[in-house]
CSV table of N, CA and C in Angstrom, one decimal:
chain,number,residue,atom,x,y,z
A,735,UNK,N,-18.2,17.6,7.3
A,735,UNK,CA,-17.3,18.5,6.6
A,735,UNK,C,-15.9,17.9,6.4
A,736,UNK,N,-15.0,18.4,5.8
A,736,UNK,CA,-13.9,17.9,5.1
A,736,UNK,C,-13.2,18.1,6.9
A,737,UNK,N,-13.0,18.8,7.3
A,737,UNK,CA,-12.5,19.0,9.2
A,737,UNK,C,-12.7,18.0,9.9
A,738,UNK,N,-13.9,17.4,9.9
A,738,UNK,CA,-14.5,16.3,10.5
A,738,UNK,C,-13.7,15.3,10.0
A,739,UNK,N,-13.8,15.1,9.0
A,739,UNK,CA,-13.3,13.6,8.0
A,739,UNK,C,-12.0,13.9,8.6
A,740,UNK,N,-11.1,14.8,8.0
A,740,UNK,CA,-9.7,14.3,8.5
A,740,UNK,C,-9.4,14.7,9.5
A,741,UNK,N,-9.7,14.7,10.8
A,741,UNK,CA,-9.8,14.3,11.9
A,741,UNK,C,-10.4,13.1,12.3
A,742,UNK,N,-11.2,12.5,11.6
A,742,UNK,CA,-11.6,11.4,12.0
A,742,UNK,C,-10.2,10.1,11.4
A,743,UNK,N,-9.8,10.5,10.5
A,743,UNK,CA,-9.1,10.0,9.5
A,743,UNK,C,-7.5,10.0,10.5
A,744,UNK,N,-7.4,10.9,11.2
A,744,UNK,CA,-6.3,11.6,12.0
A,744,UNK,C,-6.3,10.0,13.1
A,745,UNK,N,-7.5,10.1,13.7
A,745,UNK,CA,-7.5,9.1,15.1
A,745,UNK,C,-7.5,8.2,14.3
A,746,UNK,N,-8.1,7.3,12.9
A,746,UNK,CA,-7.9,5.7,12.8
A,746,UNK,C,-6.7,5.4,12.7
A,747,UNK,N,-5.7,6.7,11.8
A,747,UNK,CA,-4.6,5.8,11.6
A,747,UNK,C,-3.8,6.1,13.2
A,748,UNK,N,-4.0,7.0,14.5
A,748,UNK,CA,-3.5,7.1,15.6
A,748,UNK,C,-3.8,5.2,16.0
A,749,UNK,N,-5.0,4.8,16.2
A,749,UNK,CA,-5.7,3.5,16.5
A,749,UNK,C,-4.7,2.6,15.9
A,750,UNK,N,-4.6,2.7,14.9
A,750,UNK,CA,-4.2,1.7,13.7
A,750,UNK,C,-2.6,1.6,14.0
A,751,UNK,N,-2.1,2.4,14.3
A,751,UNK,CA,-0.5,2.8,15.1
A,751,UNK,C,-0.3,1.9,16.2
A,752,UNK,N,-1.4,2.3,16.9
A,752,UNK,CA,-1.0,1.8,18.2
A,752,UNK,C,-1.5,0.4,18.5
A,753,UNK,N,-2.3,-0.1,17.4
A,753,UNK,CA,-1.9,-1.5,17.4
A,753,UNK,C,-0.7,-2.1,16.6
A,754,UNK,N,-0.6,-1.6,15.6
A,754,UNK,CA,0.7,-2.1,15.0
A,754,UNK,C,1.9,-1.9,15.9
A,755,UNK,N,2.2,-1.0,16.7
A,755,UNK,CA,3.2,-1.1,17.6
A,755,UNK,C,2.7,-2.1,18.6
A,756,UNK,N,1.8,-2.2,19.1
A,756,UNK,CA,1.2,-3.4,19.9
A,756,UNK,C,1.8,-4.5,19.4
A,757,UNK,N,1.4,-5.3,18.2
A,757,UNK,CA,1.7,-6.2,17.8
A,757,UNK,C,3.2,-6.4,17.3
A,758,UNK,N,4.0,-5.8,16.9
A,758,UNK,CA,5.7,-5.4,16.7
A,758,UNK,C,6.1,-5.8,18.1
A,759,UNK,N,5.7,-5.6,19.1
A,759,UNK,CA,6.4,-5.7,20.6
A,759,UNK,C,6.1,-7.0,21.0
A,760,UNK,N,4.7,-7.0,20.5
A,760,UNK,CA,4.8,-8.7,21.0
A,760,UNK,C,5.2,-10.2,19.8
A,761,UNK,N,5.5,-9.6,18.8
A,761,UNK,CA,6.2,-10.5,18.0
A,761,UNK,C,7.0,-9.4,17.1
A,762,UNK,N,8.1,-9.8,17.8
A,762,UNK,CA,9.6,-8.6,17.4
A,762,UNK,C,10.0,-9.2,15.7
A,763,UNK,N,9.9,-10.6,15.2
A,763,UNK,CA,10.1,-10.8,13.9
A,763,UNK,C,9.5,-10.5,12.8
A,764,UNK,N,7.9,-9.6,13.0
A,764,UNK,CA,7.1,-9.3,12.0
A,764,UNK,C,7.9,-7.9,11.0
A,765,UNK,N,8.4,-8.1,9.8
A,765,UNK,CA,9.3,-7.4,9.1
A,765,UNK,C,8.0,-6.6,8.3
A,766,UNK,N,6.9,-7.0,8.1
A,766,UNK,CA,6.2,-6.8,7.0
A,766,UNK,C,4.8,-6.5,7.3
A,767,UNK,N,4.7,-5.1,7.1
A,767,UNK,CA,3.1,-4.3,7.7
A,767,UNK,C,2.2,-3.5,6.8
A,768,UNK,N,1.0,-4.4,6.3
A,768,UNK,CA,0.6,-4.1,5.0
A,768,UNK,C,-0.3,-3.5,5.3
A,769,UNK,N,-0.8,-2.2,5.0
A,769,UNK,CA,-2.4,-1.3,5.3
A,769,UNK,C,-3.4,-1.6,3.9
A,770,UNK,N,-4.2,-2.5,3.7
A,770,UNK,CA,-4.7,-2.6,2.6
A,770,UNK,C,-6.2,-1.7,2.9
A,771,UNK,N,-6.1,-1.4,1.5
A,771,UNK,CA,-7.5,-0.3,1.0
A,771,UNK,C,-8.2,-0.9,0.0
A,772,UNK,N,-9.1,-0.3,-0.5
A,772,UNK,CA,-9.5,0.3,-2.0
A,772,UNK,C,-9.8,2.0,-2.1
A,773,UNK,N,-9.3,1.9,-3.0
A,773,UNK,CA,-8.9,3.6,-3.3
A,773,UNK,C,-10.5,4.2,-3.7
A,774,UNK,N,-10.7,5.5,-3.0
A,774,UNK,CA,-12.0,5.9,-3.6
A,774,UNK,C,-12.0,6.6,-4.1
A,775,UNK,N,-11.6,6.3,-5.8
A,775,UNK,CA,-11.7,7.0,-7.0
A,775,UNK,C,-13.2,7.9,-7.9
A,776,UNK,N,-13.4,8.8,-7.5
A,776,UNK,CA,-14.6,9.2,-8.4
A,776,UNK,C,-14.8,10.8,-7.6
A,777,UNK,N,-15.8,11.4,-8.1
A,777,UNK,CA,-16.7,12.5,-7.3
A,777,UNK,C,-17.6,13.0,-8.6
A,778,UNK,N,-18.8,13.7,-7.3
A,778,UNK,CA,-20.4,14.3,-8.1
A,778,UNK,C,-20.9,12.8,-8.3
A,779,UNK,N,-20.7,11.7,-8.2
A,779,UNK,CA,-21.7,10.4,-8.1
A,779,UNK,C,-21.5,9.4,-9.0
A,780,UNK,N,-20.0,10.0,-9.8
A,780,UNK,CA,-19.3,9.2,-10.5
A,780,UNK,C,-18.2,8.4,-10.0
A,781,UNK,N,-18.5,7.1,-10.2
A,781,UNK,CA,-17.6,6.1,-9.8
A,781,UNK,C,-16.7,5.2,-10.6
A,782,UNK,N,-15.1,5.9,-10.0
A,782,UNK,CA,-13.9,5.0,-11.4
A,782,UNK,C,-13.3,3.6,-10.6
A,783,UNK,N,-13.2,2.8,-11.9
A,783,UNK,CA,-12.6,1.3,-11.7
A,783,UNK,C,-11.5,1.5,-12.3
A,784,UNK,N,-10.3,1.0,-11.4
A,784,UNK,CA,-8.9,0.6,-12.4
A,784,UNK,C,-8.5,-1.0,-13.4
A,785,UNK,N,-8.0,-1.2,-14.0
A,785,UNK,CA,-8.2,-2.3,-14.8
A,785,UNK,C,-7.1,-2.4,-15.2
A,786,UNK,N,-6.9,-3.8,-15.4
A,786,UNK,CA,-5.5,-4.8,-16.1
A,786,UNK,C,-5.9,-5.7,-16.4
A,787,UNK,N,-4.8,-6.3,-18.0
A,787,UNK,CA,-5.5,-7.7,-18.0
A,787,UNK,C,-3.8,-8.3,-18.3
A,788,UNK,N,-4.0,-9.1,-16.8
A,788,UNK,CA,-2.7,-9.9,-17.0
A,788,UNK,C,-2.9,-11.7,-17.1
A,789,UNK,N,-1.9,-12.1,-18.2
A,789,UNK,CA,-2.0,-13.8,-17.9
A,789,UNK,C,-3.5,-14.2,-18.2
A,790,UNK,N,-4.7,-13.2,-19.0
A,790,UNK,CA,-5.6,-13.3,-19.6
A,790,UNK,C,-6.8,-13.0,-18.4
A,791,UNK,N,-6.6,-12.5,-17.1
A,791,UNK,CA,-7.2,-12.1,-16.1
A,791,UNK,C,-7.5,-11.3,-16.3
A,792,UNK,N,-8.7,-10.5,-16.1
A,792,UNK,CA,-9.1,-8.9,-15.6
A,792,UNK,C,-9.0,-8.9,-13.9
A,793,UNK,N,-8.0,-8.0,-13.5
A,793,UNK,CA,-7.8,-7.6,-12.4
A,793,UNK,C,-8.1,-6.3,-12.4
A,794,UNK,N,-8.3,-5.6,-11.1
A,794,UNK,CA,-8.4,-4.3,-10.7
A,794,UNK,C,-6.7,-3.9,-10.3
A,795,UNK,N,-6.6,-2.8,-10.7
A,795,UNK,CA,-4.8,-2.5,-10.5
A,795,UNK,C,-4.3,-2.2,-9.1
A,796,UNK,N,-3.1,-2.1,-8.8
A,796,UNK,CA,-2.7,-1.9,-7.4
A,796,UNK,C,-1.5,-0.8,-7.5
A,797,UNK,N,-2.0,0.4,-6.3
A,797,UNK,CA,-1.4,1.7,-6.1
A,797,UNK,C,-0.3,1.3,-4.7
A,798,UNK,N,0.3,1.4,-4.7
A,798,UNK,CA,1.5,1.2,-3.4
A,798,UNK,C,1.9,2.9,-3.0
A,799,UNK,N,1.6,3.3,-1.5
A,799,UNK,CA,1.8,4.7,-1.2
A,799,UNK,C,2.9,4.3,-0.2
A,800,UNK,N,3.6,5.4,-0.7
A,800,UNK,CA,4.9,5.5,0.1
A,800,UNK,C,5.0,7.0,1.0
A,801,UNK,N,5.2,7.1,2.5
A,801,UNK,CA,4.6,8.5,3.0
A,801,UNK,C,6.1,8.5,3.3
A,802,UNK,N,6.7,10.3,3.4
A,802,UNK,CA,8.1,10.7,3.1
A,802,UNK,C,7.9,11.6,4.8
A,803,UNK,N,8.9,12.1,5.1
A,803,UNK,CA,9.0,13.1,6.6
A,803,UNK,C,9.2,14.3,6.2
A,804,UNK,N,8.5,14.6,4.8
A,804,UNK,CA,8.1,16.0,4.5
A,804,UNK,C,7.4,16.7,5.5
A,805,UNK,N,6.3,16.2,5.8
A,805,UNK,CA,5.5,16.8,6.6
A,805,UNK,C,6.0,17.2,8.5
A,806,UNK,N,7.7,17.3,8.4
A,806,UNK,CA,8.1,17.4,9.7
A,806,UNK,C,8.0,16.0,10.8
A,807,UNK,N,7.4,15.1,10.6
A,807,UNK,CA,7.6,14.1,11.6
A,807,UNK,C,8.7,12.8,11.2
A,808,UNK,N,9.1,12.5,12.1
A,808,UNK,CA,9.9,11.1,11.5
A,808,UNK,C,9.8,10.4,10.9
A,809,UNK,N,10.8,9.5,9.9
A,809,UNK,CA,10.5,8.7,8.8
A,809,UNK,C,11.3,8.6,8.5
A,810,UNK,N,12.7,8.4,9.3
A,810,UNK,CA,14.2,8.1,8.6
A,810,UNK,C,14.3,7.1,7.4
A,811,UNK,N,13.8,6.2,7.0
A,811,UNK,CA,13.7,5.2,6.0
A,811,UNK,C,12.9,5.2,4.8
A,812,UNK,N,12.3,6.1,4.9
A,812,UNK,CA,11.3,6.2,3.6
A,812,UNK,C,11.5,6.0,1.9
A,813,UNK,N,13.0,6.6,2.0
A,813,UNK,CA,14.0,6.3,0.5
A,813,UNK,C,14.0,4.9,0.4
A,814,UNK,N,13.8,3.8,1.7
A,814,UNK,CA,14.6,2.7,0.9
A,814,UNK,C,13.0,1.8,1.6
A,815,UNK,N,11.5,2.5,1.6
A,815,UNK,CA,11.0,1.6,1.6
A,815,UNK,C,10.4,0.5,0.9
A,816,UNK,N,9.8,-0.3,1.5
A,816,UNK,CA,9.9,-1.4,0.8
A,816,UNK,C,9.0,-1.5,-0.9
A,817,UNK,N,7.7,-0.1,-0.7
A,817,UNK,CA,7.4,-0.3,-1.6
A,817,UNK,C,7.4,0.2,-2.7
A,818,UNK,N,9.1,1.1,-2.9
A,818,UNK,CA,9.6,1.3,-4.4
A,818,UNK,C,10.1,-0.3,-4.9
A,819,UNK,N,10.5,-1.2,-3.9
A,819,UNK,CA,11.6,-2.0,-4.4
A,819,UNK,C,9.9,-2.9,-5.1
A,820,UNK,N,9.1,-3.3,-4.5
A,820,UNK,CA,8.0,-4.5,-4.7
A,820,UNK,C,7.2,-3.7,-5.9
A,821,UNK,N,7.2,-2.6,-6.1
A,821,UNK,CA,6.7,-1.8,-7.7
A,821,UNK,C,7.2,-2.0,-8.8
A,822,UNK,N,8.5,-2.3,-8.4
A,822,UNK,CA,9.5,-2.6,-9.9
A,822,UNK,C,9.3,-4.0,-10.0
A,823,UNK,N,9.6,-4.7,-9.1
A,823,UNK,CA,9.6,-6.3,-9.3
A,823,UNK,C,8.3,-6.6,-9.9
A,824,UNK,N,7.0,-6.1,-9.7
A,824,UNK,CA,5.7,-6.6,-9.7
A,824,UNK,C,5.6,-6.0,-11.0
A,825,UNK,N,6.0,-4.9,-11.4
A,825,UNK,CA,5.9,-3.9,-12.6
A,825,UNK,C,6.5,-5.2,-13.8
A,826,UNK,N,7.6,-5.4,-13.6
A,826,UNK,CA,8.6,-6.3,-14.7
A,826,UNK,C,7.7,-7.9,-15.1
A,827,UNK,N,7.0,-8.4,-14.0
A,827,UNK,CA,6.1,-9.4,-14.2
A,827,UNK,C,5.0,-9.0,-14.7
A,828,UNK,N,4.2,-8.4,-14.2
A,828,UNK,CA,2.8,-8.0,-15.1
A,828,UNK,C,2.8,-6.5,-15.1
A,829,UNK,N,3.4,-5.8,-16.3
A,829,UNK,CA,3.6,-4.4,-16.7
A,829,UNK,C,2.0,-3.7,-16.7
A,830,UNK,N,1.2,-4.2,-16.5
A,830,UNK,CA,-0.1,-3.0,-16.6
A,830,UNK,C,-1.1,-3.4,-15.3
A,831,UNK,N,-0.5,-4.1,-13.9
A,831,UNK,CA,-1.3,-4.2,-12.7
A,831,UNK,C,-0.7,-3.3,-11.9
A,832,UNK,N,0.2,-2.4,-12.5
A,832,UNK,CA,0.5,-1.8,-10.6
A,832,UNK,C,0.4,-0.1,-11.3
A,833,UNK,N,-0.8,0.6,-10.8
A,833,UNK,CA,-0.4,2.5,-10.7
A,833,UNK,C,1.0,3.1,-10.3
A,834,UNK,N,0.7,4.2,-10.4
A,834,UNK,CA,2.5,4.7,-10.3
A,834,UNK,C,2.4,4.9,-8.7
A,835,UNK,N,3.7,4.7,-8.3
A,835,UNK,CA,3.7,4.9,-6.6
A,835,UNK,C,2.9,6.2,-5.8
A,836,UNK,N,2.2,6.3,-5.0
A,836,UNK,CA,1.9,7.7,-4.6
A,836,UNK,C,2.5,8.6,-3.1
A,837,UNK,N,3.4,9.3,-3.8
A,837,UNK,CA,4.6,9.5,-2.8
A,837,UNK,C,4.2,10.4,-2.3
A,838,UNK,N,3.3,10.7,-0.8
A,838,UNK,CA,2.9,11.8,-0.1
A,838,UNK,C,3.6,12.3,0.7
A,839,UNK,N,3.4,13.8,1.3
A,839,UNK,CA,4.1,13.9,2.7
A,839,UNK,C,3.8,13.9,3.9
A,840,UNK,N,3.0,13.1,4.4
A,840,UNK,CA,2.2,12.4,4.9
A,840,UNK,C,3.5,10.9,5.5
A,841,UNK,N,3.9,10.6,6.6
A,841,UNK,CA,4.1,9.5,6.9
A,841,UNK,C,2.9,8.1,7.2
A,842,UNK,N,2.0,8.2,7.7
A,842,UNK,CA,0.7,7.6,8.3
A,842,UNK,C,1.9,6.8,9.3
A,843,UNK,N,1.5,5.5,9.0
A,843,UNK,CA,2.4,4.5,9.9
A,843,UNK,C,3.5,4.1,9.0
A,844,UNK,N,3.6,4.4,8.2
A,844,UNK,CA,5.1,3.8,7.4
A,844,UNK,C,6.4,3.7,8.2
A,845,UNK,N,6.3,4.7,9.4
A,845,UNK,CA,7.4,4.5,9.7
A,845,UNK,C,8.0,3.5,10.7
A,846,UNK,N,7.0,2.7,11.1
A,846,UNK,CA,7.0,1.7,12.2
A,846,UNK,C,8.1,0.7,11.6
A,847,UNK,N,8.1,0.0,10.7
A,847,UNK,CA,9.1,-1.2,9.9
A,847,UNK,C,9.6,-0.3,8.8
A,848,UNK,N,10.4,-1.3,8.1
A,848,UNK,CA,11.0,-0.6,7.2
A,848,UNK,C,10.1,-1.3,6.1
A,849,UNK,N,9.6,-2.6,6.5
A,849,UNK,CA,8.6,-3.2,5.2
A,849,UNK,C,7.1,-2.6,5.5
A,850,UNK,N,6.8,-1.4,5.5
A,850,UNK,CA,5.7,-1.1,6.5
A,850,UNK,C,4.8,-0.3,4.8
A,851,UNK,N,3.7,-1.1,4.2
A,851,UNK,CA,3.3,0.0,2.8
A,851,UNK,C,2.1,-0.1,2.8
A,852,UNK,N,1.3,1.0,2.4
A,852,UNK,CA,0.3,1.2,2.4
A,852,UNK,C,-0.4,0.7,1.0
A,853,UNK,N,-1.1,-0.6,0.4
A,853,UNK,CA,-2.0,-1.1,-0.8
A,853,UNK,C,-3.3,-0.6,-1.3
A,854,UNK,N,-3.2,0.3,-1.9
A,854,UNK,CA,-4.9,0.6,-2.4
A,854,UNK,C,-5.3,-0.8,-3.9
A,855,UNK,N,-5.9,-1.6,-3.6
A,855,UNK,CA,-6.4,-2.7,-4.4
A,855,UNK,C,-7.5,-1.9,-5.4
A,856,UNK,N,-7.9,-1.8,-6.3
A,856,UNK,CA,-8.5,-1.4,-7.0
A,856,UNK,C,-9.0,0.0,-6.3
A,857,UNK,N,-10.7,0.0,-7.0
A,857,UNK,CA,-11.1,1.7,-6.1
A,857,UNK,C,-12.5,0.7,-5.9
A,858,UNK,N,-13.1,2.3,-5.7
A,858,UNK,CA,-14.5,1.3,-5.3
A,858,UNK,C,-15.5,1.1,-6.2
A,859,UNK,N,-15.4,1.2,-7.3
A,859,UNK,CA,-16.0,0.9,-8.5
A,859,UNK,C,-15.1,-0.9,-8.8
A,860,UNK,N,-14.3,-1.3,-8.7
A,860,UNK,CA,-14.1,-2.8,-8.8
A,860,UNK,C,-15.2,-3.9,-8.3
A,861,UNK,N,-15.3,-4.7,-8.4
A,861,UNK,CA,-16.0,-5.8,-7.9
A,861,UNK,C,-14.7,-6.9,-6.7
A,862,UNK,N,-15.4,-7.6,-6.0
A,862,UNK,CA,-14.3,-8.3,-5.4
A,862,UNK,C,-13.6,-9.4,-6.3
A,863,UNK,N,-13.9,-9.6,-7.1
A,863,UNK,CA,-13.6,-10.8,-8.0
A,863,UNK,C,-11.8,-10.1,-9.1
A,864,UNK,N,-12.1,-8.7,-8.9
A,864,UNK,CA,-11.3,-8.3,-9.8
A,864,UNK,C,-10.2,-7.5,-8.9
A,865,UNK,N,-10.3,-7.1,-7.5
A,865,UNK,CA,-9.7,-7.0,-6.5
A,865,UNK,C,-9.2,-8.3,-6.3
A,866,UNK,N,-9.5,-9.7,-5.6
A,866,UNK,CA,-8.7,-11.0,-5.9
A,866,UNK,C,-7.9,-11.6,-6.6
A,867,UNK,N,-8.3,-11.2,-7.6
A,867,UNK,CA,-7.1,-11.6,-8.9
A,867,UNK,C,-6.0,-10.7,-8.7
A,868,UNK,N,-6.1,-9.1,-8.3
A,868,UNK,CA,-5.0,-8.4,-8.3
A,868,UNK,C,-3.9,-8.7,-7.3
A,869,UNK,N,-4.6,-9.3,-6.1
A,869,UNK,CA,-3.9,-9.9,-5.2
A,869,UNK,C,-3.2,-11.0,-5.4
A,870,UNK,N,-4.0,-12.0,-6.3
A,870,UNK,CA,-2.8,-13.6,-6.2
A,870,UNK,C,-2.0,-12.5,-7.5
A,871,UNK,N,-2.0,-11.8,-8.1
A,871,UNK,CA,-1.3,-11.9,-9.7
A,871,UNK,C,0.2,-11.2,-8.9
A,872,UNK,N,-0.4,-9.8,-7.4
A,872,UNK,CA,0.4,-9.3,-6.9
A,872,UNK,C,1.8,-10.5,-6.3
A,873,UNK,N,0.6,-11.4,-5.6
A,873,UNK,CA,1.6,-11.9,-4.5
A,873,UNK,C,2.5,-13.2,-5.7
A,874,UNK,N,1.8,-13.3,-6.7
A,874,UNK,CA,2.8,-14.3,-7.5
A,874,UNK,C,4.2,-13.2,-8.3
A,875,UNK,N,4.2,-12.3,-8.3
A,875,UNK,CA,5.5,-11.4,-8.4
A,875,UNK,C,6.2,-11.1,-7.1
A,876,UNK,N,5.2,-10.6,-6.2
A,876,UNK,CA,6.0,-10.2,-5.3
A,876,UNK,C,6.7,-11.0,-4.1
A,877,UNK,N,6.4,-12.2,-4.0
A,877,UNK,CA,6.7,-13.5,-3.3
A,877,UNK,C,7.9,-13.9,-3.5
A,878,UNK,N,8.5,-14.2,-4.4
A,878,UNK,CA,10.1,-14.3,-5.3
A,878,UNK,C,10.3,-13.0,-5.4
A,879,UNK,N,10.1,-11.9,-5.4
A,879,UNK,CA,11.4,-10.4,-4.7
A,879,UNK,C,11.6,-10.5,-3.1
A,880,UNK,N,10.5,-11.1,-2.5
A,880,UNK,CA,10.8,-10.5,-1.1
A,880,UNK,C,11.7,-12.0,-0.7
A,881,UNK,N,11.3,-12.8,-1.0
A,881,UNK,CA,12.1,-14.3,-0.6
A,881,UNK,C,14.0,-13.8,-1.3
A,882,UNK,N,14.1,-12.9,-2.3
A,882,UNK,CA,15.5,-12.5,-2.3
A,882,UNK,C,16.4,-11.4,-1.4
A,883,UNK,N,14.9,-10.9,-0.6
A,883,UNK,CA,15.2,-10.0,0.5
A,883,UNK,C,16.0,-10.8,1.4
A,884,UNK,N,16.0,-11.7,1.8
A,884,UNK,CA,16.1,-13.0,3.1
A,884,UNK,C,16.9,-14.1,2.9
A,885,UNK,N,17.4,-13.5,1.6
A,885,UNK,CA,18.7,-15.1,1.0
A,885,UNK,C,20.2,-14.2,1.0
């Protein structure tokens, strides 16, 4: 039932917290906390693929969720996280790989870092070949914005 799922959904990202705070404690320099997915786009037994063709690639597109303290829990930073700034940068280099941000009220773990963002890589209709590409095409934009974070 939909009760079950998000409660089940409730404990991974609880799990998924408490290692990322695990690991934050024991290496205090990690700035940068990436939750990667693939988005499950479809219903009734229909299955959607996102698509881009950048630099003559067919890639699957990439959604960046940003969770806000709407929902009453903490999240002092969410205005300035990191993944409105890496949407624009990656937007300006390959204008048809990145979905529009999906701004929930929902924190999950975003609040842990301030570089803390949740990646949906294509959906589940992509193949991995077109998920891969969306990744080197991502990390060749977004590599030169974050390296201006640190200069």
């Amino acid at each position: 039932t939909t009760v079950s799922i998000y409660l089940c959904f409730i404990v991974m990202v609880a799990a998924a917290g408490a290692a990322v705070e695990q690991y934050l404690a024991d290496y205090p320099s990690i700035g940068i906390v990436i939750d990667m997915h693939r988005d499950a786009l479809g219903s009734d037994g229909v299955v959607y693929k996102t698509m881009a063709e950048e630099s003559g690639v067919c890639a699957s597109q990439i959604m960046l969720l940003s969770g806000t303290d709407e929902s009453g829990l903490e999240n002092p930073n969410w205005r300035s996280n990191l993944a409105l700034y890496l949407q624009e940068a990656v937007s300006r280099r390959h204008g048809t790989l990145m979905r529009p941000v999906n701004l929930v009220p929902q924190r999950y773990n975003l609040h842990l870092t301030r570089g803390s963002l949740i990646m949906e890589v294509g959906s589940s209709g992509n193949t991995l070949q077109e998920a891969l590409a969306a990744i080197r095409l991502f990390a060749d934009a977004a590599a030169p914005a974050l390296l201006e974070l640190v200069e």
